[in-house]
Coordinates of C-alpha atoms and ligand atoms in Angstrom, one line a residue:
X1 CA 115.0 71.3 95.1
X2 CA 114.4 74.7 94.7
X3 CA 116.5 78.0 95.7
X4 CA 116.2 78.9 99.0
X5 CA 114.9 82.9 98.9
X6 CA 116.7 85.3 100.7
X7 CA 115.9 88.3 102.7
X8 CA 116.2 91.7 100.6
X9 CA 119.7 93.1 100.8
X10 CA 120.3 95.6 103.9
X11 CA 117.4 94.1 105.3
X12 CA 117.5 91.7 108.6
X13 CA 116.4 89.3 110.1
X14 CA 116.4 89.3 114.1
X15 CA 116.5 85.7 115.5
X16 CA 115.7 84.4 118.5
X17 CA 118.2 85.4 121.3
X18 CA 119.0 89.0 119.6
X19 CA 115.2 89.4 119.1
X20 CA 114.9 89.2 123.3
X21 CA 118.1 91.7 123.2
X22 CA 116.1 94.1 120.9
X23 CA 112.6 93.0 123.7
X24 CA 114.5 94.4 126.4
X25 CA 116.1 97.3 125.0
X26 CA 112.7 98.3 123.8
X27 CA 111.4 98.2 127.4
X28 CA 114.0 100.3 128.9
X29 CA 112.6 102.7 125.6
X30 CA 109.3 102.6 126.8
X31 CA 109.9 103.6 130.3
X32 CA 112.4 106.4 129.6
X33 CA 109.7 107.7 127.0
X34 CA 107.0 107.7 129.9
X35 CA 109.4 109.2 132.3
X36 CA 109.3 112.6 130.4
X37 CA 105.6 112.2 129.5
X38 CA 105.9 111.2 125.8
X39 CA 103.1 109.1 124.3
X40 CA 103.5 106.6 121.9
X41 CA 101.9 107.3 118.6
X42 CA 101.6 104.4 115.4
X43 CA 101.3 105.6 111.9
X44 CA 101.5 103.9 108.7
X45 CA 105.3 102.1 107.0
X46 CA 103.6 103.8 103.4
X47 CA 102.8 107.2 103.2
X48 CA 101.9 109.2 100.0
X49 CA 105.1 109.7 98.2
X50 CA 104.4 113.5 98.3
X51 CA 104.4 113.8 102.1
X52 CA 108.5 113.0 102.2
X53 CA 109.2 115.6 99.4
X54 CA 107.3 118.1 100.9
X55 CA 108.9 117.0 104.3
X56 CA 112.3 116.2 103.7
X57 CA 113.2 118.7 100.9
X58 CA 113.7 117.5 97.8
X59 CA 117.3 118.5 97.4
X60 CA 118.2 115.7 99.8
X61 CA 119.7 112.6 99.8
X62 CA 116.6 110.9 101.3
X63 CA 114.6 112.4 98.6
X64 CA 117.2 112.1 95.6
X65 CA 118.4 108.4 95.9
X66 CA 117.2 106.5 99.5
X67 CA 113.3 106.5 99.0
X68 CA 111.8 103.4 98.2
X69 CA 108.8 104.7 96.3
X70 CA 106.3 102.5 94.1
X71 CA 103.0 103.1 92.4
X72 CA 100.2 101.2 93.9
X73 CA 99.3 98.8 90.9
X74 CA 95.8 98.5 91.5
X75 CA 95.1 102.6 91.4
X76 CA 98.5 103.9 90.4
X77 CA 98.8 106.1 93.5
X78 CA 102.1 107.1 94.4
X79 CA 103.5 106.0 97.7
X80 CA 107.0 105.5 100.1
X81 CA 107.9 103.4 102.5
X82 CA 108.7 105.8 105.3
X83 CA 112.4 106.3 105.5
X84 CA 111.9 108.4 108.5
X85 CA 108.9 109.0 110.8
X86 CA 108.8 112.9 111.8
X87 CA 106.5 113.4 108.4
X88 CA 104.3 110.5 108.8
X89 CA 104.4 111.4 112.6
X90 CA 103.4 115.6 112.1
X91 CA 100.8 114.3 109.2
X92 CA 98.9 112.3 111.5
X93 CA 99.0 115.0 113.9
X94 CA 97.4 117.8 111.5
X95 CA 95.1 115.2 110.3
X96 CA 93.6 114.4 113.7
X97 CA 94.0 117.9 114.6
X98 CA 96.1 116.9 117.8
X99 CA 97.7 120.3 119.1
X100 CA 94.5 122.2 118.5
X101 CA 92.2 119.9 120.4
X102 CA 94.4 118.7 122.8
X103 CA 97.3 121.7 122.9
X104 CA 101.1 120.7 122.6
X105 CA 101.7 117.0 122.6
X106 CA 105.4 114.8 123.4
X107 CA 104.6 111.9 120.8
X108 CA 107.3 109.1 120.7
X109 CA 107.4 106.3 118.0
X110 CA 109.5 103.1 117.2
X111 CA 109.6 101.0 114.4
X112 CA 111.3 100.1 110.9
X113 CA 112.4 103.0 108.5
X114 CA 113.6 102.5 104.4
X115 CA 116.2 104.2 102.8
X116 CA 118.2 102.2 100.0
X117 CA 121.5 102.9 100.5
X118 CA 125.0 100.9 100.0
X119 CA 123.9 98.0 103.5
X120 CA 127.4 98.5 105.7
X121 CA 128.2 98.1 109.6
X122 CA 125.5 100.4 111.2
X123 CA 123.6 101.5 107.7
X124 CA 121.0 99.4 106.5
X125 CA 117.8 99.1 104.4
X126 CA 115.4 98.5 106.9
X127 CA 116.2 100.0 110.2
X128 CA 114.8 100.9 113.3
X129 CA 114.5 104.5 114.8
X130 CA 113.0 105.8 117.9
X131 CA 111.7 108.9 117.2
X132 CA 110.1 111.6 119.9
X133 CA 108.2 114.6 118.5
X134 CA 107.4 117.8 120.7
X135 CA 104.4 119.6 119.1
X136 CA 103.5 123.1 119.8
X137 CA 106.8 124.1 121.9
X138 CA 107.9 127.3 120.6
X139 CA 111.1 127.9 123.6
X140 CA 114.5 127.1 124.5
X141 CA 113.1 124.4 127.4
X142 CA 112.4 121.8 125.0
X143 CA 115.4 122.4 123.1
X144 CA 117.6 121.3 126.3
X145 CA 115.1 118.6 127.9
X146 CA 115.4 116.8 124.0
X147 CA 119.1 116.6 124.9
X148 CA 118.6 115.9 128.7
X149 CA 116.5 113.1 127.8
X150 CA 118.7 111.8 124.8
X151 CA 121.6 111.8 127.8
X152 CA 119.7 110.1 130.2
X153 CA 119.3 107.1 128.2
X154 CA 122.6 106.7 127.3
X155 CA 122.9 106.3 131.1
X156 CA 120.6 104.0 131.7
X157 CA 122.0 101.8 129.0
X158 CA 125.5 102.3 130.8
X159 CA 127.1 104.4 127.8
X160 CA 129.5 106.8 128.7
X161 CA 131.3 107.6 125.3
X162 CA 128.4 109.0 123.0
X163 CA 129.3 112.9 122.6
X164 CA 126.9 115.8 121.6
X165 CA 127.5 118.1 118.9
X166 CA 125.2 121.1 118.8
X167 CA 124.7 123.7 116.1
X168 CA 122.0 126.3 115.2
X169 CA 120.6 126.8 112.0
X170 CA 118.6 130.4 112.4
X171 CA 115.2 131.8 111.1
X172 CA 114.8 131.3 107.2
X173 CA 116.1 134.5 106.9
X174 CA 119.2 134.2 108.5
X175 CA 120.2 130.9 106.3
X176 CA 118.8 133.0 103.3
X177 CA 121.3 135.7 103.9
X178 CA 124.4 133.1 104.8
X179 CA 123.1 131.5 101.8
X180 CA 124.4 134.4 99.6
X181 CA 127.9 134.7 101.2
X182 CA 127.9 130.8 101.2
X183 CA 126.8 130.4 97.1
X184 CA 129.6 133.1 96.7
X185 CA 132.4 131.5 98.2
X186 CA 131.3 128.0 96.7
X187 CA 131.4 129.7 93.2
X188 CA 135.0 130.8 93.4
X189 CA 135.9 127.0 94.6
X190 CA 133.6 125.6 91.6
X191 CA 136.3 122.9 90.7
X192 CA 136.8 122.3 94.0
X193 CA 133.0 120.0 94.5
X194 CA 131.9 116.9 93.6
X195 CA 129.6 116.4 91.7
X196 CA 126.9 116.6 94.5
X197 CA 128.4 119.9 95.5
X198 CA 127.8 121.3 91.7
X199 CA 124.6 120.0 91.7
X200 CA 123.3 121.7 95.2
X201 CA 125.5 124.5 94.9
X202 CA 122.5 126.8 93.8
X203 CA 119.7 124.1 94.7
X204 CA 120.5 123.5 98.7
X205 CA 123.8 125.0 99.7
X206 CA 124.1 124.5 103.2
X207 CA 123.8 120.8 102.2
X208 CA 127.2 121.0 100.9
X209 CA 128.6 122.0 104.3
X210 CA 127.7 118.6 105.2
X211 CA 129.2 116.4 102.6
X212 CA 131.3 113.3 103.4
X213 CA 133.4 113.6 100.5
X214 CA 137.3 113.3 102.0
X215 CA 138.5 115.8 99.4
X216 CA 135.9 118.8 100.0
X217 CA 136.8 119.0 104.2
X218 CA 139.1 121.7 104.7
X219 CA 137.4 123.8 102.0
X220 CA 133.7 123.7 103.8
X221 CA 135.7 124.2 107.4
X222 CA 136.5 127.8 105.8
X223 CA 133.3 128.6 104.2
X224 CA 131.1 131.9 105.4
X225 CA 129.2 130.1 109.0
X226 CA 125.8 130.6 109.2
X227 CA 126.4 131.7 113.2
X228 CA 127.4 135.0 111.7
X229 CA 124.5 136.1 110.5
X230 CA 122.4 135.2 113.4
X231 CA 119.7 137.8 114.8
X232 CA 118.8 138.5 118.3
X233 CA 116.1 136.1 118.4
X234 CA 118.2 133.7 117.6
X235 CA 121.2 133.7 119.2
X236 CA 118.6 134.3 122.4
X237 CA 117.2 131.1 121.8
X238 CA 120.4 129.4 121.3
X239 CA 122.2 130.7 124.3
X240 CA 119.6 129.4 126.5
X241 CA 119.7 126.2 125.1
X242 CA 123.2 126.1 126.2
X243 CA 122.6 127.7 129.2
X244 CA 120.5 124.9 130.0
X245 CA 122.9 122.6 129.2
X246 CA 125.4 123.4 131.2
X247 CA 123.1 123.5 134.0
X248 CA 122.0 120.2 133.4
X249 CA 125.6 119.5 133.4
X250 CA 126.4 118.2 129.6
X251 CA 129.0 118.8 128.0
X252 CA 129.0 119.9 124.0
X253 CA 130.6 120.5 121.2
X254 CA 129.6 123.4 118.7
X255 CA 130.0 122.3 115.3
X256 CA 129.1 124.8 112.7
X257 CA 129.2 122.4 109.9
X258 CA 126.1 120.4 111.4
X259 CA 123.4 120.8 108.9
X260 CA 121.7 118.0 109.4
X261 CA 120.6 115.6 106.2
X262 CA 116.4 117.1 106.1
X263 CA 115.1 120.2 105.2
X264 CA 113.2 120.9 107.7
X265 CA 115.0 122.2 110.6
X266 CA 115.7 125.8 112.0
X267 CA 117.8 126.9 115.2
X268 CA 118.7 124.0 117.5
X269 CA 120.2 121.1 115.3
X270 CA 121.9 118.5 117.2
X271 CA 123.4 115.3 117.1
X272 CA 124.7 112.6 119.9
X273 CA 128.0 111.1 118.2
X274 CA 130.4 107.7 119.6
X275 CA 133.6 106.8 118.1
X276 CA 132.8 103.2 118.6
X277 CA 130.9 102.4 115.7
X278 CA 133.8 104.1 112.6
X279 CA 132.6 106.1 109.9
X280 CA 128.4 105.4 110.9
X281 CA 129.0 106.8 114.2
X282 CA 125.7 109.2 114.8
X283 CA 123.6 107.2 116.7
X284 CA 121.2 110.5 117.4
X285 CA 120.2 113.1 115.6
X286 CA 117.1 116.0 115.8
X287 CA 116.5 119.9 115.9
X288 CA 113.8 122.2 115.8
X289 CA 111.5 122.6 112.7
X290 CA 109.5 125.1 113.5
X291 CA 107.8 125.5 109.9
X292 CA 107.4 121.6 109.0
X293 CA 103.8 121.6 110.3
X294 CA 102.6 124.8 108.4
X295 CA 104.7 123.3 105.1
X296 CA 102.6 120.3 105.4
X297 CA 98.8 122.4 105.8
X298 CA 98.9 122.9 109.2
X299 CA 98.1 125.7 111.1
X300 CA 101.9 127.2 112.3
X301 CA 103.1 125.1 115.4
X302 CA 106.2 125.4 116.7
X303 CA 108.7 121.9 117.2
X304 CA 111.3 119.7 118.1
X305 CA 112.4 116.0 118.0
X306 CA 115.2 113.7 117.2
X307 CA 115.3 109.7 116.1
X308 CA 117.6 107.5 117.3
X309 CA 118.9 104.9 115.1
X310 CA 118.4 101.5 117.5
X311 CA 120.5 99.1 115.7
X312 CA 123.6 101.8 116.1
X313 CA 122.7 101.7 119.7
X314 CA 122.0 98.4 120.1
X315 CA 125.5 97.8 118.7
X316 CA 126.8 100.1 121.4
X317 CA 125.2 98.7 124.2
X318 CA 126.1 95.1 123.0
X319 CA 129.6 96.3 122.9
X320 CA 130.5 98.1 126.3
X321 CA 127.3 98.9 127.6
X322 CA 125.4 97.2 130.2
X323 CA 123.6 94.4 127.7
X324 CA 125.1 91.3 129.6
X325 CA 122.7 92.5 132.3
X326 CA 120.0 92.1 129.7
X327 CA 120.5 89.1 128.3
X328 CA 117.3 86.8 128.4
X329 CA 117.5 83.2 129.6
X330 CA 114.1 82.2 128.0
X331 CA 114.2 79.0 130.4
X332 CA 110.8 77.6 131.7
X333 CA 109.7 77.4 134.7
X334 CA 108.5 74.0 134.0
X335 CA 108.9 71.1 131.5
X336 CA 105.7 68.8 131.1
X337 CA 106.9 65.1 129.9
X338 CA 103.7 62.3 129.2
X339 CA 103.6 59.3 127.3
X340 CA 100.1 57.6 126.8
X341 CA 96.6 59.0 125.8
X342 CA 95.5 59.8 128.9
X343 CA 98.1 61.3 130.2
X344 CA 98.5 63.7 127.6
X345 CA 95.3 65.2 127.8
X346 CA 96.2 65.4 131.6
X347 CA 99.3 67.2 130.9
X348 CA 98.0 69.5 128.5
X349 CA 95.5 70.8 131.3
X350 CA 98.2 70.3 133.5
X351 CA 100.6 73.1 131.7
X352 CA 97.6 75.4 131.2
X353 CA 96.4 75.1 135.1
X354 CA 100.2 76.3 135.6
X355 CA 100.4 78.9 133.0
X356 CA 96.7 80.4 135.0
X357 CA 98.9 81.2 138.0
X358 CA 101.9 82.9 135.7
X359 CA 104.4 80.3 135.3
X360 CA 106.6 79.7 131.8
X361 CA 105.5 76.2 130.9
X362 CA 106.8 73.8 127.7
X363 CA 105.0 71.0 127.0
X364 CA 106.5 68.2 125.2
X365 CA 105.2 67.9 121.7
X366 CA 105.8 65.2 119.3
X367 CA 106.1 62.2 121.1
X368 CA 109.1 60.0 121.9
X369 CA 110.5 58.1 125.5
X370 CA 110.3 59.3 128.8
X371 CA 114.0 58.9 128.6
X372 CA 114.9 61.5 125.8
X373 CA 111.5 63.6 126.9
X374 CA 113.4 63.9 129.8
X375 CA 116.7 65.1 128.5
X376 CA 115.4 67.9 126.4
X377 CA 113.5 69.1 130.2
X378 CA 117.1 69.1 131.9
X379 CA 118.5 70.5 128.5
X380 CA 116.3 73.2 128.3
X381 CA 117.1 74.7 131.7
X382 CA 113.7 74.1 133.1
X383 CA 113.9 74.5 136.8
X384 CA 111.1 71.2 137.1
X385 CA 109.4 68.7 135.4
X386 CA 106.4 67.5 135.5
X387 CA 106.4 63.9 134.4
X388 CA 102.8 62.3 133.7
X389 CA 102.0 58.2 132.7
X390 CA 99.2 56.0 132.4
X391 CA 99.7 55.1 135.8
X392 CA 99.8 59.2 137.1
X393 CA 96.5 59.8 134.8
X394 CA 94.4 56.8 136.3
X395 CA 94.8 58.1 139.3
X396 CA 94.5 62.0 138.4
X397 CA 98.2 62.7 140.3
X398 CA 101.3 64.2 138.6
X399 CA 104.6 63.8 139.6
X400 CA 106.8 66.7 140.0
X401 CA 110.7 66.3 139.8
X402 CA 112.8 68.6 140.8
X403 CA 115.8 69.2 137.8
X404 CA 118.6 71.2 139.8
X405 CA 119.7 71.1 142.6
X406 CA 118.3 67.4 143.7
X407 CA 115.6 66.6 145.5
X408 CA 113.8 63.2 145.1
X409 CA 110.2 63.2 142.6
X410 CA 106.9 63.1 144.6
X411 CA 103.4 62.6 143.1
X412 CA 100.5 65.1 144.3
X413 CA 97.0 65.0 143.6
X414 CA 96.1 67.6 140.3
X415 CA 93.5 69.3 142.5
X416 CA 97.3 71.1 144.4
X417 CA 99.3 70.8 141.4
X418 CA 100.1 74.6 140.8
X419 CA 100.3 74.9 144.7
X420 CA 102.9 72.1 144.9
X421 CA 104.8 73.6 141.9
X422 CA 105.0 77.1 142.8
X423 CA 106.3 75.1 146.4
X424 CA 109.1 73.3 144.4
X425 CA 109.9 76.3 142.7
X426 CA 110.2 78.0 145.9
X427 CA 112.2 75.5 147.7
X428 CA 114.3 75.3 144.8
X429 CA 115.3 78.9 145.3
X430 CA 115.7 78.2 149.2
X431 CA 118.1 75.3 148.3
X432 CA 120.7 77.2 145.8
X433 CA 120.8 80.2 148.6
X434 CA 121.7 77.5 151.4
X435 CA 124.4 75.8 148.9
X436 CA 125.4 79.2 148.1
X437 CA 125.7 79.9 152.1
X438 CA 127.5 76.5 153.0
X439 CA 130.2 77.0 150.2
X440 CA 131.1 80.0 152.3
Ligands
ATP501 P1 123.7 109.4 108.2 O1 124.4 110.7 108.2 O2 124.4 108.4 109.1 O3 123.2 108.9 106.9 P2 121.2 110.7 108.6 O4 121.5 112.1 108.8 O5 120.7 110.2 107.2 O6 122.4 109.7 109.1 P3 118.7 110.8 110.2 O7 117.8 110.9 109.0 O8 119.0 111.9 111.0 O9 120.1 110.1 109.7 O10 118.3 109.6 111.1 C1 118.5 109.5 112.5 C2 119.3 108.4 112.9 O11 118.9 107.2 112.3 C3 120.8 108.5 112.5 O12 121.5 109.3 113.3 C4 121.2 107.0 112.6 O13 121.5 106.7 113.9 C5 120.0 106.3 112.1 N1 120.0 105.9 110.7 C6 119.8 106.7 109.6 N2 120.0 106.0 108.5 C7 120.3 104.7 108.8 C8 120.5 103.5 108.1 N3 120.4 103.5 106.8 N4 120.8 102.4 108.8 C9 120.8 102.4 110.2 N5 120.6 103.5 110.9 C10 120.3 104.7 110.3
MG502 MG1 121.7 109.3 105.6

């Protein structure tokens, strides 16, 4: 025999019974998205590899190690699998000339992203994020309805314990003059950085601010803070953001060491963190990035969005939230068992005429007793089953029986089979509430 392949590491498979986890978590997604007007948008996995090093900045840790970038073998074009989808997302929106045709524009996304990094609890290869992209908002408003909306979810999925942190990262020319006082006071601490800090300590400074490295904390937590060299402008827009905020009644954290892992952003960075998930606990993150769309040949559009990594909040709301609620029961309505020619071809119309008037039908495939056709109905969870013979297809009847609850089996003419089903059904219903009421 040969070896049995196996999925790329990091990457997953979702099986049946998580998959309808991930089905319903997806729908409360889609309606939170529609409730603040965002419109999906679906873009391609592979982009041109120059789109995410324009985008992302290539002093980044996306851009340095995490892209998984290949040259198309048939024309030698290079391209990425996205490993995030604000580039793809503003690309397609320049391209099809969105915000100047049809003004500003709430896009939303979901769908895998790529990045190959070491595959631990809550970091993975292929992941999912769910991404919302406000085009052509230059104030304050969206700012604080990106966080609003980021809260409200958390709500809905019964998650009380994910905390925002909230930072602002100024104009260009604000960072460029903290970037001076920050490159001075990293040069006097040279031995003090890792070799990622060395590396980006001329290339992308502020980046160091944001390092993980154990050893580097209480030397960044006392370097020059970008806050300080703030303009008017800016600290405006930042103060209404909290303003806003506070309004809106959520509470934050400033943290002046949130840089945020792209390139791209100015003023409001932000991100939604939960203790529950250890060191990958960020299961938010977004900002403004007001010049991304001019840096990738637009025409200069103001911005904002965040991503939310889903398996992170999947794992939240499996774990404390309100999931249990959401658990699927993939049960049929009905379970069609047959034995004989005839009768199959009956039940096969039989489970479609029932499936025309919306009911979740399994037909018995494959053959075997009534007996043990029968089992796998009451195992299943099927609430009836239809049970068809020679006998049942000479005369054109079926015979419906009732699996919980009791109730004897009765044979009815096919012409009022979905009637005498969706009858049963109902009945059914009627039955458990009156053995719910006489157990009282
Ligand atoms: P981290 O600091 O955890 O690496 P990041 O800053 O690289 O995160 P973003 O690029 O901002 O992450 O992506 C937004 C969100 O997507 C993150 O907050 C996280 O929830 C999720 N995410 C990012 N990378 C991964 C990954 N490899 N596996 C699972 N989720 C991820
Ligand atoms: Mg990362």
């Amino acid at each position: 025999m040969s070896k049995i392949l196996q999925a790329v590491r990091g990457m997953n498979d979702i099986l049946p019974g998580e998959a309808e986890i991930w089905e319903n978590f997806e729908e409360i997604v889609r309606d939170w998205l529609r409730g603040y007007g965002y419109r999906p948008i679906r873009v391609p996995i592979v982009e041109p590899t120059p789109l995410f090093r324009r985008a992302i900045g290539e002093v980044t840790d996306i851009v340095e190690k995490e892209m998984y970038s290949f040259e198309d073998a048939l024309n030698g074009e290079k391209l990425t699998l996205r490993p995030e989808g604000t580039a793809g997302c503003v690309r397609a929106a320049i391209q099809h000339n969105l915000v100047a045709a049809g003004g500003p524009q709430r896009l939303c996304y979901q769908g895998p992203m790529f990045r190959h990094e070491r595959p631990q609890k809550g970091r993975y290869r292929q992941f999912h994020q769910i991404g919302v992209e406000a085009l052509g908002f230059a104030g304050p408003d969206i700012d604080a309805e990106l966080i609003v909306m980021g809260s409200r979810l958390w709500g809905q999925l019964g998650l009380d314990d994910v905390r925002l942190e909230l930072n602002t990262l100024g104009s260009a020319e604000e960072r460029a003059a903290h970037r001076v006082a920050l490159i001075a006071y990293l040069e006097q601490r040279r031995d003090e950085l890792d070799e990622d800090g060395q590396r980006r300590l001329h290339a992308n400074p502020l980046r160091i601010l944001d390092t993980k490295n154990p050893a580097m904390q209480a030397m960044v937590e006392a370097a020059p803070k970008l806050v300080d060299h703030l303009g008017d402008e800016s600290h405006a827009h930042f103060d209404a953001v909290q303003a806003m905020l506070r309004d809106a009644g959520i509470a934050y954290r400033i943290n002046h060491r949130l840089v945020r892992g792209l390139d791209y952003y100015n003023r409001t960075v932000f991100e939604w963190v939960t203790d529950r998930l250890g060191a990958q606990g960020t299961v938010c993150a977004g900002g403004r990035y007001d010049s991304l769309v001019e840096q990738l040949g637009g025409k200069s559009t103001p911005a904002a969005g965040f991503a939310v990594g889903a398996e992170r909040l999947l794992a939240l709301w499996q774990d404390g939230g309100e999931a249990e609620y959401a658990i699927v029961r993939p049960a049929p309505d009905v379970y069609v068992v047959h034995q004989g020619e005839g009768a199959q071809r009956l039940a096969f119309r039989a489970a479609e005429a029932l499936r025309d008037v919306g009911l979740n039908v399994l037909l018995h495939c494959g053959g075997g007793s009534f007996k043990s056709q029968m089992k796998k109905a009451d195992g299943g969870g099927a609430q009836l089953a239809l049970v068809i013979g020679d006998d049942e297809a000479t005369a054109l009847e079926v015979g419906i029986k009732p699996l919980r609850g009791g109730g004897a089996q009765r044979r009815v003419p096919f012409a009022v089979l979905a009637e005498a089903v969706l009858d049963a059904l109902h009945d059914g219903g009627n039955n458990e509430e009156r053995r719910e009421a006489n157990k009282e």
